[in-house]
Coordinates of C-alpha atoms in Angstrom, one line a residue:
Chain A
X1 CA -0.1 0.0 0.1
X2 CA 1.2 3.7 -0.7
X3 CA -0.3 6.7 -0.7
X4 CA 0.8 9.6 -2.8
X5 CA -1.0 13.5 -3.0
X6 CA -0.2 16.2 -5.1
X7 CA -1.2 19.5 -4.8
X8 CA -1.0 21.7 -8.4
X9 CA -1.2 25.0 -9.0
X10 CA 1.0 28.4 -9.4
X11 CA 1.6 29.6 -6.6
X12 CA 2.4 33.5 -8.1
X13 CA -1.5 33.1 -9.3
X14 CA -4.0 33.7 -6.7
X15 CA -6.6 31.2 -5.9
X16 CA -4.2 28.8 -8.4
X17 CA -1.7 28.3 -5.6
X18 CA -4.6 26.5 -3.2
X19 CA -3.3 22.8 -4.2
X20 CA 0.2 23.8 -3.7
X21 CA -0.8 25.2 0.2
X22 CA -2.5 22.6 0.9
X23 CA 0.3 19.9 0.6
X24 CA 2.0 22.1 2.4
X25 CA 0.0 21.9 5.0
X26 CA -0.7 18.0 5.2
X27 CA 3.1 18.4 4.7
X28 CA 3.2 19.5 8.2
X29 CA 1.0 17.3 9.7
X30 CA 3.6 14.0 9.8
X31 CA 1.3 11.5 8.5
X32 CA 2.4 8.1 8.2
X33 CA 2.8 5.7 4.5
X34 CA 2.1 9.2 3.0
X35 CA 4.4 10.5 0.4
X36 CA 3.5 15.0 -0.2
X37 CA 4.8 15.8 -3.5
X38 CA 4.0 19.6 -5.3
X39 CA 3.5 20.0 -9.0
X40 CA 3.3 22.9 -11.4
X41 CA 0.5 20.4 -13.3
X42 CA 2.3 19.3 -15.9
X43 CA 0.8 16.3 -17.0
X44 CA 4.1 14.1 -18.2
X45 CA 5.6 14.6 -15.0
X46 CA 2.4 13.7 -13.4
X47 CA 2.4 11.1 -14.4
X48 CA 6.4 10.3 -14.1
X49 CA 5.3 11.0 -10.0
X50 CA 1.9 8.8 -9.7
X51 CA 3.0 5.8 -11.8
X52 CA 5.2 3.7 -8.6
X53 CA 1.5 4.3 -6.5
X54 CA -1.1 2.6 -5.0
X55 CA -3.8 5.4 -4.5
X56 CA -2.9 8.7 -5.6
X57 CA -5.0 12.0 -4.5
X58 CA -4.6 14.9 -6.8
X59 CA -5.9 18.7 -5.1
X60 CA -5.9 21.7 -7.7
X61 CA -7.9 25.0 -8.1
X62 CA -11.0 24.9 -11.0
X63 CA -12.8 27.3 -12.8
X64 CA -17.1 25.8 -13.8
X65 CA -20.0 27.4 -12.6
X66 CA -19.9 26.7 -9.4
X67 CA -20.0 28.9 -7.2
X68 CA -16.4 30.2 -4.9
X69 CA -15.3 28.2 -2.6
X70 CA -17.0 24.7 -3.3
X71 CA -15.1 21.5 -3.2
X72 CA -15.6 19.2 -6.9
X73 CA -15.1 15.5 -6.0
X74 CA -14.2 13.1 -8.8
X75 CA -13.3 9.4 -8.3
X76 CA -11.8 8.3 -11.0
X77 CA -13.1 5.0 -10.5
X78 CA -16.5 6.0 -11.6
X79 CA -16.1 9.7 -13.2
X80 CA -14.7 10.8 -16.4
X81 CA -12.3 14.0 -16.5
X82 CA -13.4 17.6 -17.4
X83 CA -10.5 18.8 -19.5
X84 CA -13.0 22.5 -19.0
X85 CA -12.5 22.1 -15.5
X86 CA -8.7 22.9 -15.2
X87 CA -8.5 25.6 -17.3
X88 CA -6.2 27.0 -14.7
X89 CA -3.3 25.5 -16.0
X90 CA -1.0 26.7 -18.8
X91 CA 0.5 23.3 -19.8
X92 CA -0.2 22.0 -22.9
X93 CA 0.2 18.6 -21.1
X94 CA -1.5 18.9 -17.8
X95 CA -3.9 17.6 -15.5
X96 CA -6.8 16.3 -18.2
X97 CA -4.4 14.8 -20.4
X98 CA -1.9 12.8 -17.9
X99 CA -5.0 10.8 -16.9
X100 CA -6.3 9.9 -20.6
X101 CA -2.6 9.2 -21.4
X102 CA -2.2 7.3 -17.5
X103 CA -5.7 5.0 -18.5
X104 CA -4.3 4.6 -22.4
X105 CA -0.7 3.0 -21.1
X106 CA -2.6 1.1 -17.9
X107 CA -0.8 3.8 -15.9
X108 CA -3.2 5.5 -13.5
X109 CA -3.0 3.9 -9.6
X110 CA -5.6 1.7 -8.6
X111 CA -8.0 5.0 -6.7
X112 CA -7.4 8.4 -8.0
X113 CA -9.1 10.9 -6.5
X114 CA -9.1 14.0 -7.8
X115 CA -10.9 17.8 -5.1
X116 CA -10.5 20.4 -7.0
X117 CA -11.6 23.8 -5.6
X118 CA -13.6 26.1 -7.4
X119 CA -11.4 29.4 -7.5
X120 CA -11.9 33.5 -8.3
X121 CA -9.5 34.6 -8.8
X122 CA -6.0 34.1 -11.0
X123 CA -4.7 36.9 -11.5
X124 CA -0.2 37.6 -10.4
X125 CA -1.1 37.7 -6.5
X126 CA 0.2 35.4 -3.5
X127 CA -3.5 35.3 -1.8
X128 CA -6.1 33.2 -1.8
X129 CA -10.0 34.6 -1.6
X130 CA -11.7 34.3 1.6
X131 CA -13.9 31.3 0.3
X132 CA -11.1 30.0 -0.8
X133 CA -8.7 29.6 2.2
X134 CA -12.5 29.0 3.9
X135 CA -13.1 25.2 1.5
X136 CA -8.9 25.3 1.9
X137 CA -9.4 24.5 5.9
X138 CA -12.2 22.3 5.4
X139 CA -10.3 20.8 2.1
X140 CA -7.3 19.3 5.0
X141 CA -9.3 18.2 7.1
X142 CA -11.6 15.4 4.4
X143 CA -8.3 14.3 3.2
X144 CA -6.8 13.1 6.5
X145 CA -10.1 11.1 6.3
X146 CA -9.8 10.2 3.0
X147 CA -6.1 9.2 3.8
X148 CA -7.5 7.3 7.0
X149 CA -10.4 5.4 4.6
X150 CA -8.0 4.1 2.3
X151 CA -5.1 3.3 5.2
X152 CA -8.3 1.0 6.4
X153 CA -9.5 -0.7 3.9
X154 CA -6.2 -1.9 2.3
X155 CA -4.9 -3.1 5.2
Chain B
X1 CA -13.5 37.3 -65.7
X2 CA -12.9 35.0 -62.6
X3 CA -13.7 36.8 -58.8
X4 CA -11.4 37.2 -57.1
X5 CA -11.9 35.0 -53.6
X6 CA -10.1 36.0 -50.3
X7 CA -10.3 33.0 -47.8
X8 CA -9.0 33.5 -43.8
X9 CA -7.8 30.5 -42.1
X10 CA -7.9 31.6 -38.6
X11 CA -7.0 29.1 -35.7
X12 CA -7.7 30.2 -32.0
X13 CA -5.1 28.8 -29.4
X14 CA -2.6 26.8 -31.4
X15 CA -2.7 23.5 -30.3
X16 CA 0.2 21.6 -27.9
X17 CA 2.7 24.4 -28.1
X18 CA 3.4 25.6 -24.8
X19 CA 1.8 29.0 -24.0
X20 CA -1.0 30.9 -25.0
X21 CA -1.3 32.0 -28.8
X22 CA -2.5 31.9 -32.2
X23 CA -2.4 32.2 -35.9
X24 CA -4.0 34.7 -38.8
X25 CA -3.8 33.5 -42.1
X26 CA -5.4 36.0 -45.5
X27 CA -4.9 34.3 -48.6
X28 CA -6.2 36.4 -51.9
X29 CA -6.3 34.1 -54.9
X30 CA -4.2 30.7 -53.9
X31 CA -1.3 33.7 -52.1
X32 CA -0.6 34.8 -49.1
X33 CA -1.6 38.9 -48.4
X34 CA -1.0 38.4 -45.0
X35 CA -0.1 36.7 -41.9
X36 CA 0.5 37.7 -38.7
X37 CA 1.5 34.3 -35.8
X38 CA 0.4 36.3 -33.3
X39 CA 1.3 35.4 -29.2
X40 CA -1.7 37.1 -26.2
X41 CA -0.1 35.1 -23.6
X42 CA 0.3 38.1 -21.2
X43 CA 3.5 40.6 -20.6
X44 CA 5.2 39.1 -17.5
X45 CA 7.5 42.0 -16.7
X46 CA 10.4 39.9 -15.5
X47 CA 12.2 42.1 -16.3
X48 CA 10.8 45.4 -13.9
X49 CA 10.7 42.4 -11.1
X50 CA 14.0 42.0 -11.3
X51 CA 15.6 46.1 -10.4
X52 CA 15.5 46.4 -6.2
X53 CA 16.6 42.3 -5.9
X54 CA 20.1 41.1 -4.7
X55 CA 21.7 39.8 -7.4
X56 CA 21.6 35.8 -5.5
X57 CA 18.0 36.8 -5.4
X58 CA 18.3 36.3 -9.2
X59 CA 18.3 33.0 -10.2
X60 CA 15.3 31.7 -8.5
X61 CA 13.8 34.7 -9.5
X62 CA 15.0 34.5 -13.8
X63 CA 13.8 30.4 -13.1
X64 CA 10.5 30.8 -12.9
X65 CA 10.6 32.7 -16.5
X66 CA 9.3 28.8 -18.0
X67 CA 7.4 25.2 -15.9
X68 CA 9.0 23.8 -19.2
X69 CA 13.1 24.8 -19.3
X70 CA 13.6 26.7 -16.0
X71 CA 17.5 26.0 -16.1
X72 CA 18.5 28.0 -19.5
X73 CA 17.0 30.6 -17.4
X74 CA 19.5 30.5 -14.0
X75 CA 22.2 29.9 -16.4
X76 CA 21.8 32.8 -18.0
X77 CA 21.3 34.7 -14.9
X78 CA 24.3 33.3 -12.8
X79 CA 26.7 33.4 -16.2
X80 CA 25.7 37.0 -16.8
X81 CA 25.5 37.9 -13.0
X82 CA 29.5 36.0 -12.7
X83 CA 30.5 38.1 -15.7
X84 CA 29.5 40.8 -14.0
X85 CA 31.8 40.3 -10.9
X86 CA 34.7 38.7 -11.9
X87 CA 34.0 35.3 -10.8
X88 CA 35.7 32.1 -12.7
X89 CA 34.4 28.6 -11.2
X90 CA 36.4 25.9 -11.2
X91 CA 36.4 23.5 -13.7
X92 CA 34.5 20.4 -11.7
X93 CA 31.7 23.2 -11.0
X94 CA 31.5 24.0 -15.0
X95 CA 31.1 20.0 -14.8
X96 CA 27.9 20.4 -12.9
X97 CA 26.3 23.0 -14.7
X98 CA 27.0 21.9 -18.1
X99 CA 25.0 17.9 -16.6
X100 CA 21.7 20.1 -15.2
X101 CA 21.7 21.6 -18.3
X102 CA 21.9 18.3 -19.5
X103 CA 19.1 16.9 -18.1
X104 CA 17.0 19.6 -19.4
X105 CA 17.8 19.4 -22.7
X106 CA 16.8 15.6 -22.2
X107 CA 13.3 16.0 -20.6
X108 CA 12.6 19.0 -22.7
X109 CA 13.6 17.5 -26.1
X110 CA 11.5 14.6 -25.3
X111 CA 9.1 15.9 -24.2
X112 CA 8.6 17.8 -27.3
X113 CA 9.8 15.2 -29.8
X114 CA 7.3 12.2 -28.5
X115 CA 4.5 14.5 -27.2
X116 CA 4.3 17.3 -28.7
X117 CA 5.9 16.3 -32.2
X118 CA 6.0 12.7 -33.5
X119 CA 1.7 12.9 -33.1
X120 CA 1.8 15.5 -36.2
X121 CA 4.1 13.8 -38.6
X122 CA 2.7 9.9 -38.1
X123 CA -1.1 11.7 -38.4
X124 CA -2.3 11.9 -34.9
X125 CA -4.3 14.3 -33.3
X126 CA -2.4 13.7 -30.4
X127 CA 0.0 11.5 -27.5
X128 CA -3.6 9.6 -26.4
X129 CA -4.0 8.7 -29.6
X130 CA -0.5 7.6 -30.7
X131 CA -0.3 6.0 -27.5
X132 CA -3.6 3.9 -28.8
X133 CA -1.9 2.3 -31.7
X134 CA 1.5 2.7 -30.1
X135 CA 2.4 2.0 -26.6
X136 CA 6.0 0.5 -26.5
X137 CA 7.0 4.3 -28.7
X138 CA 5.1 6.5 -25.8
X139 CA 5.9 4.3 -22.7
X140 CA 9.2 4.7 -24.1
X141 CA 9.1 8.8 -24.2
X142 CA 8.1 8.9 -20.9
X143 CA 10.7 6.9 -19.6
X144 CA 13.4 9.0 -21.2
X145 CA 11.8 12.3 -19.5
X146 CA 11.6 11.1 -16.6
X147 CA 15.4 10.0 -16.8
X148 CA 16.1 14.5 -18.0
X149 CA 13.8 15.0 -15.0
X150 CA 16.2 13.5 -12.2
X151 CA 18.9 15.2 -13.7
X152 CA 17.1 18.0 -12.8
X153 CA 16.0 16.9 -9.2
X154 CA 19.8 16.1 -7.8
X155 CA 21.4 19.2 -8.7
X156 CA 18.8 21.7 -8.5
X157 CA 17.1 20.5 -5.9
X158 CA 13.2 20.0 -7.2
X159 CA 12.3 19.2 -10.9
X160 CA 10.2 22.1 -11.9
X161 CA 11.7 25.2 -11.5
X162 CA 14.8 24.5 -9.2
X163 CA 16.3 26.0 -6.3
X164 CA 20.0 24.2 -5.9
X165 CA 21.9 26.9 -8.6
X166 CA 23.7 29.9 -6.3
X167 CA 25.7 32.7 -8.0
X168 CA 29.7 31.2 -7.9
X169 CA 28.4 27.8 -7.9
X170 CA 25.7 25.2 -6.4
X171 CA 24.0 25.7 -3.0
X172 CA 24.4 22.2 -1.9
X173 CA 26.6 19.5 -3.9
X174 CA 26.3 16.0 -4.8
X175 CA 28.5 12.9 -3.3
X176 CA 29.8 10.8 -6.2
X177 CA 27.3 8.1 -4.8
X178 CA 24.2 10.2 -5.3
X179 CA 24.9 9.1 -9.0
X180 CA 25.6 5.3 -9.1
X181 CA 21.1 5.4 -10.2
X182 CA 21.0 7.9 -12.3
X183 CA 23.8 6.0 -14.2
X184 CA 22.1 3.3 -14.1
X185 CA 19.0 4.8 -16.1
X186 CA 21.2 7.1 -18.5
X187 CA 22.7 4.0 -20.1
X188 CA 19.8 3.2 -20.7
X189 CA 18.2 6.0 -22.3
X190 CA 21.0 5.8 -24.2
X191 CA 19.9 3.4 -26.1
X192 CA 16.8 4.8 -26.1
X193 CA 18.2 7.9 -27.7
X194 CA 20.0 5.5 -30.5
X195 CA 16.3 4.3 -30.6
X196 CA 15.1 7.8 -30.7
X197 CA 17.6 8.4 -33.7
X198 CA 16.2 5.7 -35.7
X199 CA 12.2 6.8 -35.7
X200 CA 12.2 10.2 -35.7
X201 CA 14.1 9.3 -39.7
X202 CA 12.4 7.2 -41.0
X203 CA 9.2 9.9 -40.9
X204 CA 7.8 11.5 -43.9
X205 CA 8.8 15.3 -44.8
X206 CA 7.9 17.4 -46.7
X207 CA 10.5 18.9 -49.2
X208 CA 11.1 22.4 -48.2
X209 CA 14.3 24.3 -47.1
X210 CA 15.0 27.5 -46.6
X211 CA 17.5 29.9 -46.5
X212 CA 17.9 30.6 -42.7
X213 CA 20.9 33.1 -41.2
X214 CA 21.5 30.2 -38.0
X215 CA 22.4 32.0 -35.0
X216 CA 24.5 30.1 -32.0
X217 CA 27.1 29.5 -29.5
X218 CA 29.9 28.1 -30.5
X219 CA 32.8 26.5 -28.2
X220 CA 36.9 26.1 -29.2
X221 CA 36.2 22.6 -27.2
X222 CA 32.8 21.6 -27.1
X223 CA 29.0 21.2 -28.7
X224 CA 27.9 24.9 -26.7
X225 CA 25.4 25.3 -23.5
X226 CA 26.7 27.8 -21.2
X227 CA 29.4 29.3 -23.3
X228 CA 31.5 30.7 -26.1
X229 CA 31.1 33.2 -29.1
X230 CA 28.0 34.1 -30.4
X231 CA 28.1 32.9 -34.4
X232 CA 25.9 32.3 -37.6
X233 CA 26.8 31.0 -41.2
X234 CA 26.4 34.7 -41.9
X235 CA 28.9 35.5 -41.0
X236 CA 28.3 37.0 -37.8
X237 CA 31.4 36.1 -34.9
X238 CA 30.5 38.1 -31.8
X239 CA 31.6 38.5 -27.6
X240 CA 28.5 37.7 -25.8
X241 CA 28.5 41.5 -24.2
X242 CA 27.9 43.1 -28.0
X243 CA 25.0 41.2 -28.4
X244 CA 23.0 44.5 -28.1
X245 CA 24.5 45.5 -30.3
X246 CA 23.8 43.4 -33.0
X247 CA 21.0 42.6 -32.5
X248 CA 17.8 45.2 -31.8
X249 CA 13.5 44.0 -29.4
X250 CA 10.8 46.1 -32.1
X251 CA 6.8 45.6 -30.4
X252 CA 4.9 44.6 -33.4
X253 CA 1.0 44.6 -32.5
X254 CA 0.1 41.9 -32.8
X255 CA 2.0 39.7 -29.5
X256 CA 3.2 40.7 -26.2
X257 CA 6.6 39.2 -27.5
X258 CA 9.1 41.0 -28.8
X259 CA 10.6 40.7 -32.4
X260 CA 14.3 40.3 -32.2
X261 CA 16.1 40.6 -35.3
X262 CA 19.7 41.5 -36.4
X263 CA 20.0 45.0 -37.1
X264 CA 21.5 44.1 -40.3
X265 CA 19.5 41.9 -41.9
X266 CA 16.2 40.9 -40.3
X267 CA 15.3 37.1 -39.3
X268 CA 17.3 35.4 -38.1
X269 CA 17.2 30.8 -37.2
X270 CA 17.9 29.6 -33.3
X271 CA 17.7 26.7 -31.6
X272 CA 18.8 22.9 -32.2
X273 CA 18.7 23.3 -36.4
X274 CA 21.8 25.8 -36.2
X275 CA 23.4 25.0 -33.0
X276 CA 23.6 20.8 -35.1
X277 CA 25.3 23.4 -38.0
X278 CA 27.1 25.9 -36.8
X279 CA 28.6 22.2 -34.2
X280 CA 28.7 19.4 -35.9
X281 CA 32.0 19.1 -35.9
X282 CA 31.5 19.4 -32.0
X283 CA 29.6 16.4 -32.0
X284 CA 31.6 12.7 -31.0
X285 CA 32.0 10.1 -33.6
X286 CA 29.5 8.3 -32.6
X287 CA 26.8 11.4 -32.2
X288 CA 28.5 12.3 -35.8
X289 CA 27.4 8.3 -37.2
X290 CA 24.2 8.1 -35.3
X291 CA 23.5 11.7 -37.5
X292 CA 24.5 10.4 -40.6
X293 CA 23.0 7.2 -40.2
X294 CA 19.7 9.2 -39.6
X295 CA 20.1 10.5 -43.7
X296 CA 21.4 13.9 -41.8
X297 CA 23.9 15.8 -43.1
X298 CA 26.3 18.7 -41.8
X299 CA 24.0 20.5 -42.3
X300 CA 20.6 20.9 -42.3
X301 CA 18.1 23.4 -43.6
X302 CA 14.7 21.3 -43.2
X303 CA 13.0 23.1 -40.1
X304 CA 10.7 19.7 -40.1
X305 CA 13.6 17.8 -39.2
X306 CA 13.7 20.0 -36.5
X307 CA 11.8 16.5 -34.5
X308 CA 15.5 14.7 -36.0
X309 CA 17.8 16.9 -34.2
X310 CA 16.5 17.1 -31.5
X311 CA 16.5 13.8 -31.0
X312 CA 20.5 13.3 -31.6
X313 CA 20.9 15.9 -29.1
X314 CA 19.1 14.2 -26.7
X315 CA 22.0 11.6 -26.7
X316 CA 25.1 13.8 -26.9
X317 CA 22.5 14.7 -23.8
X318 CA 22.5 11.5 -21.6
X319 CA 26.2 10.8 -23.2
X320 CA 27.0 14.5 -21.9
X321 CA 26.0 13.0 -19.0
X322 CA 27.3 9.9 -18.4
X323 CA 30.4 11.7 -19.0
X324 CA 30.5 13.7 -16.5
X325 CA 28.9 11.7 -13.9
X326 CA 32.0 9.0 -14.2
X327 CA 34.4 11.3 -14.1
X328 CA 33.1 13.6 -11.3
X329 CA 35.0 14.8 -8.2
X330 CA 33.2 16.6 -6.4
X331 CA 34.2 20.2 -5.6
X332 CA 36.1 21.6 -2.5
X333 CA 33.4 24.4 -1.9
X334 CA 29.8 23.4 -3.4
X335 CA 30.8 27.9 -5.1
X336 CA 33.4 30.0 -4.6
X337 CA 32.5 33.9 -2.8
X338 CA 32.1 36.4 -5.0
X339 CA 31.7 40.7 -3.4
X340 CA 29.8 43.3 -5.0
X341 CA 30.5 45.6 -8.1
X342 CA 29.0 48.2 -9.6
X343 CA 29.4 46.6 -12.9
X344 CA 27.1 45.0 -16.3
X345 CA 27.8 41.2 -17.3
X346 CA 26.3 39.4 -20.1
X347 CA 25.2 35.7 -20.6
X348 CA 24.4 33.5 -22.7
X349 CA 23.0 29.9 -23.4
X350 CA 21.9 27.3 -25.4
X351 CA 18.3 27.1 -24.1
X352 CA 16.9 23.7 -26.2
X353 CA 15.1 26.1 -28.2
X354 CA 18.1 28.1 -29.1
X355 CA 20.7 30.8 -27.0
X356 CA 19.0 33.1 -24.6
X357 CA 20.9 36.3 -23.8
X358 CA 20.8 38.2 -20.4
X359 CA 22.4 41.6 -18.9
X360 CA 21.6 42.4 -15.6
X361 CA 24.1 45.9 -14.6
X362 CA 25.2 45.6 -11.1
X363 CA 25.2 49.0 -8.3
X364 CA 27.6 48.4 -5.6
X365 CA 25.5 47.2 -3.1
X366 CA 25.1 43.9 -5.9
X367 CA 21.4 45.5 -6.4
X368 CA 20.0 45.2 -10.2
X369 CA 19.2 48.5 -11.8
X370 CA 18.5 46.6 -15.4
X371 CA 18.2 43.6 -16.7
X372 CA 17.7 42.5 -20.2
X373 CA 16.4 39.4 -21.1
X374 CA 15.6 37.6 -24.9
X375 CA 14.4 34.4 -24.8
X376 CA 15.0 32.1 -27.8
X377 CA 11.1 32.6 -28.5
X378 CA 10.8 36.1 -29.4
X379 CA 14.3 35.6 -31.5
X380 CA 13.0 33.1 -34.0
X381 CA 9.0 35.3 -34.0
X382 CA 10.0 36.4 -37.4
X383 CA 11.2 33.1 -39.1
X384 CA 8.5 31.8 -37.9
X385 CA 6.7 34.1 -40.0
X386 CA 8.3 33.6 -42.8
X387 CA 9.0 29.8 -43.1
X388 CA 4.8 30.0 -42.5
X389 CA 4.2 32.3 -45.9
X390 CA 6.5 30.5 -48.1
X391 CA 5.0 26.9 -46.0
X392 CA 1.4 27.9 -47.7
X393 CA 2.2 28.8 -50.8
X394 CA 2.6 24.2 -51.6
X395 CA -0.2 23.6 -49.7
X396 CA -2.7 26.2 -50.9
X397 CA -4.9 23.3 -53.0
X398 CA -5.4 22.1 -48.8
X399 CA -8.6 22.5 -47.5
X400 CA -8.3 24.6 -44.7
X401 CA -8.7 21.4 -42.0
X402 CA -5.0 20.8 -43.8
X403 CA -3.8 24.5 -44.1
X404 CA -4.4 24.4 -40.5
X405 CA -2.6 21.4 -39.7
X406 CA 0.6 22.0 -41.6
X407 CA 1.1 25.5 -40.6
X408 CA 0.8 24.1 -36.7
X409 CA 3.1 21.4 -37.4
X410 CA 5.9 24.2 -39.0
X411 CA 5.5 26.3 -35.7
X412 CA 5.9 23.4 -33.1
X413 CA 9.0 22.9 -35.6
X414 CA 9.9 25.0 -33.5
X415 CA 8.9 24.3 -30.1
X416 CA 8.4 28.1 -29.1
X417 CA 7.7 28.0 -25.5
X418 CA 5.1 31.3 -25.9
X419 CA 5.2 32.2 -21.8
X420 CA 8.8 32.1 -21.3
X421 CA 8.7 35.0 -24.1
X422 CA 6.2 37.8 -22.9
X423 CA 7.9 39.3 -20.4
X424 CA 7.4 42.8 -21.1
X425 CA 5.2 45.3 -22.9
X426 CA 5.8 48.8 -24.4
X427 CA 3.3 50.2 -23.8
X428 CA 2.5 53.6 -26.0
X429 CA -0.9 56.0 -25.5
X430 CA -1.9 58.1 -27.8
X431 CA -4.2 61.8 -25.9
X432 CA -5.4 63.8 -28.5

């Protein structure tokens, strides 16, 4: 059993940094048997990161028509990842493409959960919007529970 | 009387290039009336951010210019500042600087060849479609790219926006033991790079050669990464410090990225084709043979064949990394001490996409008073537009969809890094 958590984002693009900030917070929690990584979201690097793990959790900012701070949860064993959700990346080959390519090459882990926080401001800056900050704290607790669940059902 | 026919092709978002760009074509009576390779990535003002910053902060700030080629910006910055402050690194530190650049070339070239450019030649929309029919090809690309990432991570502290490069050397040095598993992986990569060259040599290429002025670095002893004179195949041979005497940037209305040109002759081309043509004699005999077996001569003027040359350069970077690691002697100190003084320094290195020029003016406290960075994509924009102007008459009878694809492919020949090139915007305001 191996668990990887990847926070994705750009720390200088306001709400886009939320995935990285969550990864940083989880790094200080000393979670056993959990590896935490930060990523800019470049797709091939993501596949390289997750290919040796059984259980992967990804966290990124998203941009859809839901209210700011809304938490999206996508279980890739059941749900499809809509490319439109992750338009915040400037990468040509980002998370949605990485998931599709990994699926084709049988490089998806046993389980993969994608969490997104609806952002509002993706301009240059280093502050999160208040709603995103609030959602960040909520998601950190959700993730700790999620990680414990993975440990329980795999042990 | 024939009716005149005007056709406009607009590609709003170019796919499989890094950053945000578009293309506008106006064709009248089967003749090209107007071409605009438009860059609308927001300007990023990096040179302005650097003002009043201490020289020690510059490598970490410039690494942020690009997620694909951060090492190129760090190397340009540290070499320019070391030039300003009269610092000279010992050979062991110098070799490590070359090694981290090998990592960046491997990861950048492999990403472009396998994931972005090969699908064009093989008739696939993208790497995902390619992977369905040829999983072994894409798997090989993924593994090779990972090895490039491992080099950058080991020397740079992390694979994206590395933080271990310092003016005067590195913050922390690897031990000989740290390289053990990497060396094993690089030996596999050498075989993989040979098959990458073989694969790209079997693709079908259009008959399309252009009379380019190639501009690249040239070093007396080695295929260039960090050092050399700036030379061209049309007589240019200058010290890096004289770059701004011979080149100038200009603003064009349709791009947030400045266009760079030679003052005397206008457009020129930087990148793999230019490096290759101006430095073929610096490759090892193994790399020269692999290039010739792939059907290349010592110069190549067909931009579509840049995919083969990127593969040849990948083999060179893998071999160079093996050589440096096998001969590695840990330097006594990770860096040399450098004291500030009022000065100006120049640096130019070979980013995967071509030469990247830096100039920094420092005050007596070591604060940056002025900076100028000229990335490779800015330098290639005129050449990209010129290629399109020459290509379109040859493909004019194809459908709009096919013309669009061919034009996108021609732009991808340059592996443009659009987000890198947009860090300055001149704003003009007319008031009446």
